[in-house]
PDB file of N, CA and C in Angstrom:
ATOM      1  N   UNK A   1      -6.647   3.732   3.122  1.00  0.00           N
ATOM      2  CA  UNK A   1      -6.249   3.768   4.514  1.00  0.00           C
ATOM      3  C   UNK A   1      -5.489   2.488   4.853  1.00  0.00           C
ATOM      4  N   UNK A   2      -4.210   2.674   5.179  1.00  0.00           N
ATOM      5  CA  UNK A   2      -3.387   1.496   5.861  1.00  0.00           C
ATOM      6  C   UNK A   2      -3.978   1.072   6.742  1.00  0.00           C
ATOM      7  N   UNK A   3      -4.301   1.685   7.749  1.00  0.00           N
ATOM      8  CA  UNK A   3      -4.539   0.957   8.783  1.00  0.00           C
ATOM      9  C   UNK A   3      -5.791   0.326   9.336  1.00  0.00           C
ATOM     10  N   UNK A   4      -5.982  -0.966  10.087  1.00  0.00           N
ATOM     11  CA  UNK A   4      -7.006  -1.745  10.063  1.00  0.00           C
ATOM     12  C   UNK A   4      -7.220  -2.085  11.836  1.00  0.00           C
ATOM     13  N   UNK A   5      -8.103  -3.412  11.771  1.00  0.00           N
ATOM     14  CA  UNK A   5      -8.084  -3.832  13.223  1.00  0.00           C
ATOM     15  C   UNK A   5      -8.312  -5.318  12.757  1.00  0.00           C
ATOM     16  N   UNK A   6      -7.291  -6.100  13.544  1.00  0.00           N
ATOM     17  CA  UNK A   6      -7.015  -7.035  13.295  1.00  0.00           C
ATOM     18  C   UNK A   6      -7.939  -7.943  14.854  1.00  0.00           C
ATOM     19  N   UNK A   7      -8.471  -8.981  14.646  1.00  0.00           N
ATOM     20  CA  UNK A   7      -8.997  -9.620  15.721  1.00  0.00           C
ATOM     21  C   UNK A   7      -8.660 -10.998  15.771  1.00  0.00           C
ATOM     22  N   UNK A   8      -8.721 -11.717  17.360  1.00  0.00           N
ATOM     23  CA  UNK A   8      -8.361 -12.567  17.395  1.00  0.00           C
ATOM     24  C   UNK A   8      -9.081 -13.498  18.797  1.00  0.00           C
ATOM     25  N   UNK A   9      -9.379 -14.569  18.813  1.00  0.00           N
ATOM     26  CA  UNK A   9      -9.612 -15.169  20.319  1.00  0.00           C
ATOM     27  C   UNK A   9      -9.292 -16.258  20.936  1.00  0.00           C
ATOM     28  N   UNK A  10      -8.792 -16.376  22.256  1.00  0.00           N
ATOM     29  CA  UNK A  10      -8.156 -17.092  22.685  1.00  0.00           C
ATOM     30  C   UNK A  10      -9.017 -17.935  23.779  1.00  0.00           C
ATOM     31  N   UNK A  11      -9.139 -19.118  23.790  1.00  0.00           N
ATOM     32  CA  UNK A  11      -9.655 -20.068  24.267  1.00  0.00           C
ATOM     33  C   UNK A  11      -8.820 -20.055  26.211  1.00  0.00           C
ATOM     34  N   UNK A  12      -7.407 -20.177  26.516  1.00  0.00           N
ATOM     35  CA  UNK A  12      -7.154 -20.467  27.441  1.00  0.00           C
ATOM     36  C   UNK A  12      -6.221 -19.097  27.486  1.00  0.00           C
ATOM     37  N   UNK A  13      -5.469 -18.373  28.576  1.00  0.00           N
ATOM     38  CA  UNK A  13      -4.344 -17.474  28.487  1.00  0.00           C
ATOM     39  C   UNK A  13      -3.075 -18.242  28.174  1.00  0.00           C
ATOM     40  N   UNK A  14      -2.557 -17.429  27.127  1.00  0.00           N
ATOM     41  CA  UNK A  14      -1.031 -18.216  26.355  1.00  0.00           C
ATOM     42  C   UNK A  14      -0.460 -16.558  26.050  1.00  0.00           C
ATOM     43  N   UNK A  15       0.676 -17.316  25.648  1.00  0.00           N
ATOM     44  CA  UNK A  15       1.879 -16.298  25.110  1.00  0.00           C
ATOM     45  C   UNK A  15       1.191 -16.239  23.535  1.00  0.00           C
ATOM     46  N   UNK A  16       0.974 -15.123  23.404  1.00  0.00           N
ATOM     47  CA  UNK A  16       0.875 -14.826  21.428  1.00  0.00           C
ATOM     48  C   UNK A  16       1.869 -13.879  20.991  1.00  0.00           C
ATOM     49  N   UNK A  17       2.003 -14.524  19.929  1.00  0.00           N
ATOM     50  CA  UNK A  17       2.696 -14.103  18.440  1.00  0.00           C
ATOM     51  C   UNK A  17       1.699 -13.730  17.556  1.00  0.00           C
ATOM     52  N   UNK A  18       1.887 -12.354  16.825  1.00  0.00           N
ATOM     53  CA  UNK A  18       1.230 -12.127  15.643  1.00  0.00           C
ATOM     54  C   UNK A  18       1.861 -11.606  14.882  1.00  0.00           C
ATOM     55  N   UNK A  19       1.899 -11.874  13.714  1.00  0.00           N
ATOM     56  CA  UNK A  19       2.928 -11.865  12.571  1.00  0.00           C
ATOM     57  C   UNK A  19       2.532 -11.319  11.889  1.00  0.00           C
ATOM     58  N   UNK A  20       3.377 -10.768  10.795  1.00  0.00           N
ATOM     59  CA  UNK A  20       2.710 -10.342   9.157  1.00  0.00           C
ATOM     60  C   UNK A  20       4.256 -10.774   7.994  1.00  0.00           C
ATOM     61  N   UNK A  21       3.553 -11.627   7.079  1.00  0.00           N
ATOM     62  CA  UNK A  21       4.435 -12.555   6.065  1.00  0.00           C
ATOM     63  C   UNK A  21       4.021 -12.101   4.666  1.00  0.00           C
ATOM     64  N   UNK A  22       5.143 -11.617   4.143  1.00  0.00           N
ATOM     65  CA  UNK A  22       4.846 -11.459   2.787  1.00  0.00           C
ATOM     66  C   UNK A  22       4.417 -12.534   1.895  1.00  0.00           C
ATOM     67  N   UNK A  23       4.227 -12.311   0.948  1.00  0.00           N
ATOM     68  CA  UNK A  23       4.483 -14.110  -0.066  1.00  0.00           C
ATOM     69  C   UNK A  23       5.514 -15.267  -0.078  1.00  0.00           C
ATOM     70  N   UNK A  24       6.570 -13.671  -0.385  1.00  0.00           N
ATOM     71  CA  UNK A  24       7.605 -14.723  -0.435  1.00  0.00           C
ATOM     72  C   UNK A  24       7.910 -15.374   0.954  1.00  0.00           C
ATOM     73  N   UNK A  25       7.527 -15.297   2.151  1.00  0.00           N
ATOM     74  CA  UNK A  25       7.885 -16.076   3.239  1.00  0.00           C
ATOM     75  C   UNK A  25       8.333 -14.935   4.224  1.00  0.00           C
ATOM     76  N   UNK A  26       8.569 -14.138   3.902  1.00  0.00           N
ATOM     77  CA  UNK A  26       9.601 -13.359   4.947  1.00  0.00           C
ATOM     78  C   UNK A  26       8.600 -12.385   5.678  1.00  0.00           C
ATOM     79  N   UNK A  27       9.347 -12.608   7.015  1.00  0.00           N
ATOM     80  CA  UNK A  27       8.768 -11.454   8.188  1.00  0.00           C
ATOM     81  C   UNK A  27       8.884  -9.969   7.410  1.00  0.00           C
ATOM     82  N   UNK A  28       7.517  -9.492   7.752  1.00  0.00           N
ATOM     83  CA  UNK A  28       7.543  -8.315   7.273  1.00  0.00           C
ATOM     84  C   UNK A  28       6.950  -6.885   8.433  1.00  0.00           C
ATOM     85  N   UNK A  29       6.265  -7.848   9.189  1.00  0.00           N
ATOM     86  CA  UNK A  29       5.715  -7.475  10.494  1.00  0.00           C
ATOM     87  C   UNK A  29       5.294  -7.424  11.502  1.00  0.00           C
ATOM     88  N   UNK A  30       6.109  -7.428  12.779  1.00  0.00           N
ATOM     89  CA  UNK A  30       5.695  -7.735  14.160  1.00  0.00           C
ATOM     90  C   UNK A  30       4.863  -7.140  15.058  1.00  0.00           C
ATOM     91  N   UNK A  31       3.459  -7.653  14.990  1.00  0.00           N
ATOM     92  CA  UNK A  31       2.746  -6.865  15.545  1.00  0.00           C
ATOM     93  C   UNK A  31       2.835  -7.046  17.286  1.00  0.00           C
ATOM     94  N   UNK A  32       2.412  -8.598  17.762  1.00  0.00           N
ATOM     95  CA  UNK A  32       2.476  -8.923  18.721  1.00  0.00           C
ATOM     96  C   UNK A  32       3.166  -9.733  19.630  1.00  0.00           C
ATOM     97  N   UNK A  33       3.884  -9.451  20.583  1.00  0.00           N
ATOM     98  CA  UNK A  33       4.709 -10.775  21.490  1.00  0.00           C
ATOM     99  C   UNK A  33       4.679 -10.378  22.979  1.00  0.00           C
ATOM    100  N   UNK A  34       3.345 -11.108  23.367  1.00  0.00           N
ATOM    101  CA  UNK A  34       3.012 -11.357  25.167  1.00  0.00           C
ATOM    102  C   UNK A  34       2.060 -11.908  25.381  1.00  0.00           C
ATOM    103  N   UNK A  35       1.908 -12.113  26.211  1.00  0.00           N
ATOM    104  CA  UNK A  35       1.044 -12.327  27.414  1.00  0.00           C
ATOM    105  C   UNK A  35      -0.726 -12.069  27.088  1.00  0.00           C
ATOM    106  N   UNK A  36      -1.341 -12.993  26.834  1.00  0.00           N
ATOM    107  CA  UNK A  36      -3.066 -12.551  26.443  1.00  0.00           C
ATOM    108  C   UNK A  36      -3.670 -13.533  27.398  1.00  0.00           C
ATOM    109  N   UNK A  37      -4.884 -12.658  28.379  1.00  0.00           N
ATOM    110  CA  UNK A  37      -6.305 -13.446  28.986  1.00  0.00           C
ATOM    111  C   UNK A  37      -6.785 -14.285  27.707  1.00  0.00           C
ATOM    112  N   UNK A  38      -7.878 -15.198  27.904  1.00  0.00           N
ATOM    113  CA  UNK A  38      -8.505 -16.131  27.398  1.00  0.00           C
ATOM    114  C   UNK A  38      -9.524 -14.804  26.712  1.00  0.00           C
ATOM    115  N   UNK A  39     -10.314 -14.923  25.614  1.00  0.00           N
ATOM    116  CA  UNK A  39     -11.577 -14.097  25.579  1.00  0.00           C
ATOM    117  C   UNK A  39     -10.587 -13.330  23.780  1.00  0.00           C
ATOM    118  N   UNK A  40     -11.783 -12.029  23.314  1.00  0.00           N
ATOM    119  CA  UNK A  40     -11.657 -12.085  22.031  1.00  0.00           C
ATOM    120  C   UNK A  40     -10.326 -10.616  22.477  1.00  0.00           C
ATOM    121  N   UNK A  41      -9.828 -10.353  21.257  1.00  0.00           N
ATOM    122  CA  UNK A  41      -8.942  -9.575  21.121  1.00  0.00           C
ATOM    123  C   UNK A  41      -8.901  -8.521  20.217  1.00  0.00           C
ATOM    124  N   UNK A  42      -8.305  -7.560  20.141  1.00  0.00           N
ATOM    125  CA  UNK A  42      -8.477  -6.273  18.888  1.00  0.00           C
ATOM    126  C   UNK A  42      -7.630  -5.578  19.253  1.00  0.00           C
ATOM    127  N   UNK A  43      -6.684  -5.980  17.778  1.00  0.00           N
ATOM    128  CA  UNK A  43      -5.124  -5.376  17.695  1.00  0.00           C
ATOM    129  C   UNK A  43      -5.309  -4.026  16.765  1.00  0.00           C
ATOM    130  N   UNK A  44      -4.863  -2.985  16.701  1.00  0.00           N
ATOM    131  CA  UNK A  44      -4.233  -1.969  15.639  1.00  0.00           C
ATOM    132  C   UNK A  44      -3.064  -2.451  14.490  1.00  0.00           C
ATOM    133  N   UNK A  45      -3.585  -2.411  13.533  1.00  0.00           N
ATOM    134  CA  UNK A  45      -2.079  -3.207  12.705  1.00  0.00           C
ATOM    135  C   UNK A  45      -2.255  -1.830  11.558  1.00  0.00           C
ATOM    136  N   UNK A  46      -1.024  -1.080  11.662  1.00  0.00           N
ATOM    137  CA  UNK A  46      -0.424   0.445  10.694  1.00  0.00           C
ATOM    138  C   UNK A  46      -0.019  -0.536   9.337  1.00  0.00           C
ATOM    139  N   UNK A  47      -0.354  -0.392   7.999  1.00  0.00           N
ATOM    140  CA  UNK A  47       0.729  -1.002   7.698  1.00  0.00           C
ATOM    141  C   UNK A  47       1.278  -0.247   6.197  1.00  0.00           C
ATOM    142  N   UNK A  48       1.211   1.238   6.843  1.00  0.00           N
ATOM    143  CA  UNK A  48       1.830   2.036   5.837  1.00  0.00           C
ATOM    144  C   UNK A  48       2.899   1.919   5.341  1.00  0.00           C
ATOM    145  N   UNK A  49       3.805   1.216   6.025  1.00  0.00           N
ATOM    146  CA  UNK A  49       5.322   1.510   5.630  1.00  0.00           C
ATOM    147  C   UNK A  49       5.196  -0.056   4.460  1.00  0.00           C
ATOM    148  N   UNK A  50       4.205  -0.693   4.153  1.00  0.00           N
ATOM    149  CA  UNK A  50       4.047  -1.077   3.237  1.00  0.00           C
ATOM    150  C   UNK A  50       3.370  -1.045   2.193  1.00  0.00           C
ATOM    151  N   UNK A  51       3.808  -2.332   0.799  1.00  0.00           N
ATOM    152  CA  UNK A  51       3.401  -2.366  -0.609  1.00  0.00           C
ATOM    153  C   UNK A  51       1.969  -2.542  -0.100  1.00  0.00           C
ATOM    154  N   UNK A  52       1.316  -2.174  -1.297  1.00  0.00           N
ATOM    155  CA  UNK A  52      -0.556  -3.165  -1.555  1.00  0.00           C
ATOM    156  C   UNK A  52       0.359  -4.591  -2.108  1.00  0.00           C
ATOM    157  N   UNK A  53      -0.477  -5.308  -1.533  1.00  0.00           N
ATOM    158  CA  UNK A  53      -0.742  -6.631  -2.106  1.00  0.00           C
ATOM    159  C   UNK A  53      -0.825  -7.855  -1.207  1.00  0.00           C
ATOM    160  N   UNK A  54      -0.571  -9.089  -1.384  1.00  0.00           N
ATOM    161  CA  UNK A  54      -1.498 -10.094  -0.684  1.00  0.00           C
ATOM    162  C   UNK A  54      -0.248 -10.234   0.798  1.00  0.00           C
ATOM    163  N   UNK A  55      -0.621 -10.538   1.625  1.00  0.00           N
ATOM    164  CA  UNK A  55       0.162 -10.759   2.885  1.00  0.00           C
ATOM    165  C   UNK A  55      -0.660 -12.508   3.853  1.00  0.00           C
ATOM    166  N   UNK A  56       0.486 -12.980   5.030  1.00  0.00           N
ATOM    167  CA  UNK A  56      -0.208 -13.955   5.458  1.00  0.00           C
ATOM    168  C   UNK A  56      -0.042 -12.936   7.033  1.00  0.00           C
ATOM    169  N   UNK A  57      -0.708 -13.162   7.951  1.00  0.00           N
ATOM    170  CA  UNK A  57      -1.088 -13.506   9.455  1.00  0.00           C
ATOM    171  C   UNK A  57      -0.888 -14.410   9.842  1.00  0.00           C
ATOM    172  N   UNK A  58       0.459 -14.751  10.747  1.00  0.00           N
ATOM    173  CA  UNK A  58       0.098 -15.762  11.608  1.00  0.00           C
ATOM    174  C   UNK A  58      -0.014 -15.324  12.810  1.00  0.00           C
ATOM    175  N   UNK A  59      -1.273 -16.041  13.617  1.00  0.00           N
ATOM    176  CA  UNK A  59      -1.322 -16.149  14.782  1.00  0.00           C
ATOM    177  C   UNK A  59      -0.453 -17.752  15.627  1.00  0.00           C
ATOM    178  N   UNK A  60       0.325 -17.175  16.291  1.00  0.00           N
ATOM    179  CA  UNK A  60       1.412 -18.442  16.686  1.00  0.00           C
ATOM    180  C   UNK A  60       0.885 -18.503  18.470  1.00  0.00           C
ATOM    181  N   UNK A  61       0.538 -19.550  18.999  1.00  0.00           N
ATOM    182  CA  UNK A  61      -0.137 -19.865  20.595  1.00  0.00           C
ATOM    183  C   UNK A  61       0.437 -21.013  20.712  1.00  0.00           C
ATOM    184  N   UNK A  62       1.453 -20.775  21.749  1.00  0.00           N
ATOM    185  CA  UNK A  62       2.325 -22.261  22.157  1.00  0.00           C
ATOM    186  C   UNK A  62       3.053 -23.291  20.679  1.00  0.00           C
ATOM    187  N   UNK A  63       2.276 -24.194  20.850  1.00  0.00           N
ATOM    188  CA  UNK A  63       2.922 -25.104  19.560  1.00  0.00           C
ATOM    189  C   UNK A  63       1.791 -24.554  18.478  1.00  0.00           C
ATOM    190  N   UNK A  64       0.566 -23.996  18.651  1.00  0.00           N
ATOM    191  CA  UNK A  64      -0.431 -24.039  17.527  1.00  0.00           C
ATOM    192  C   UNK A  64       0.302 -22.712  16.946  1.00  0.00           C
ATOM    193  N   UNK A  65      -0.575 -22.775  15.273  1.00  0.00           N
ATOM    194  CA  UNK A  65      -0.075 -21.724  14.404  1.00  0.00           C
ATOM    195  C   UNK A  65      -1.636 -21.611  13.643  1.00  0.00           C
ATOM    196  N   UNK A  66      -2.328 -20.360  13.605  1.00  0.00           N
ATOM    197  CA  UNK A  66      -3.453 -20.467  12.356  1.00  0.00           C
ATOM    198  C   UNK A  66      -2.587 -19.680  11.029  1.00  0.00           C
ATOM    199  N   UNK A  67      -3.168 -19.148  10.681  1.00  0.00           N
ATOM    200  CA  UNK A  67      -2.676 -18.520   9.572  1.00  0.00           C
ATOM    201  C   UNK A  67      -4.206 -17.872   8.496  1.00  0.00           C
ATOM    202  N   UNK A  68      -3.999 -16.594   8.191  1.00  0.00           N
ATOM    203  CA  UNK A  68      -5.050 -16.084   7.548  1.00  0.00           C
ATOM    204  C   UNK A  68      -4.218 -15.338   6.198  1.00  0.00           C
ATOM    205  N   UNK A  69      -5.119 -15.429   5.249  1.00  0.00           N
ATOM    206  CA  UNK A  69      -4.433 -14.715   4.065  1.00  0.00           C
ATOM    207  C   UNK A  69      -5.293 -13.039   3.827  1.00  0.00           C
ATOM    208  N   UNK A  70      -4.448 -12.218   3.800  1.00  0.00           N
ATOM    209  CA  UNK A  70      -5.338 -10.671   3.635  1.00  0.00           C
ATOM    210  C   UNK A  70      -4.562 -10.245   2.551  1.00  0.00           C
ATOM    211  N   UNK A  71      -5.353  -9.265   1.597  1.00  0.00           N
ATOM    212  CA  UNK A  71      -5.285  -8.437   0.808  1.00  0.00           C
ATOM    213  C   UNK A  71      -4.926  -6.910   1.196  1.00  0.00           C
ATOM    214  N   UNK A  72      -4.034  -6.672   1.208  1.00  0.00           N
ATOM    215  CA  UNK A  72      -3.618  -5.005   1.182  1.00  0.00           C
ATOM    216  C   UNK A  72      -3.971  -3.892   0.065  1.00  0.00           C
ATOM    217  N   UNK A  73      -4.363  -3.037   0.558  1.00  0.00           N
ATOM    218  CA  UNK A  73      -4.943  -2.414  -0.558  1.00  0.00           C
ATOM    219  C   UNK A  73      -4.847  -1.049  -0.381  1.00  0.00           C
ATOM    220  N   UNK A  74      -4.355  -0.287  -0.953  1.00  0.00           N
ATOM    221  CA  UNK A  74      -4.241   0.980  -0.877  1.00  0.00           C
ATOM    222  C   UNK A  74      -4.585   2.109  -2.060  1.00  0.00           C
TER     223      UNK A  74
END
């Protein structure tokens, strides 16, 4: 099954970015760009129209950036 639920939480309300980065660096998927309350979050992320294999997440909030590494697996 491609598809998952991606979570996230935000300390103050900011503008988010949520990303999906292949290895090699490159945008591969735009999940999110707006507007989030403070408190936890739960995104839908499809990601059939892609390969299995390792991907990054970034979560981007103002100047901050986290970044998580996931395994795709199909």
């Amino acid at each position: 099954n491609p598809a998952t639920k991606l979570s996230f939480s935000i300390d103050t309300p900011s503008e988010i970015r949520l990303e999906i980065y292949g290895v090699s660096g490159k945008l591969v998927d735009y999940i999110v760009n707006g507007f989030y309350q403070s408190g936890m979050h739960v995104i839908d992320w499809n990601a059939s129209e892609l390969a299995s294999g390792m991907y990054f997440i970034h979560l981007v909030k103002g100047s901050e950036m986290r970044t998580q590494k996931v395994m795709l697996l199909k």
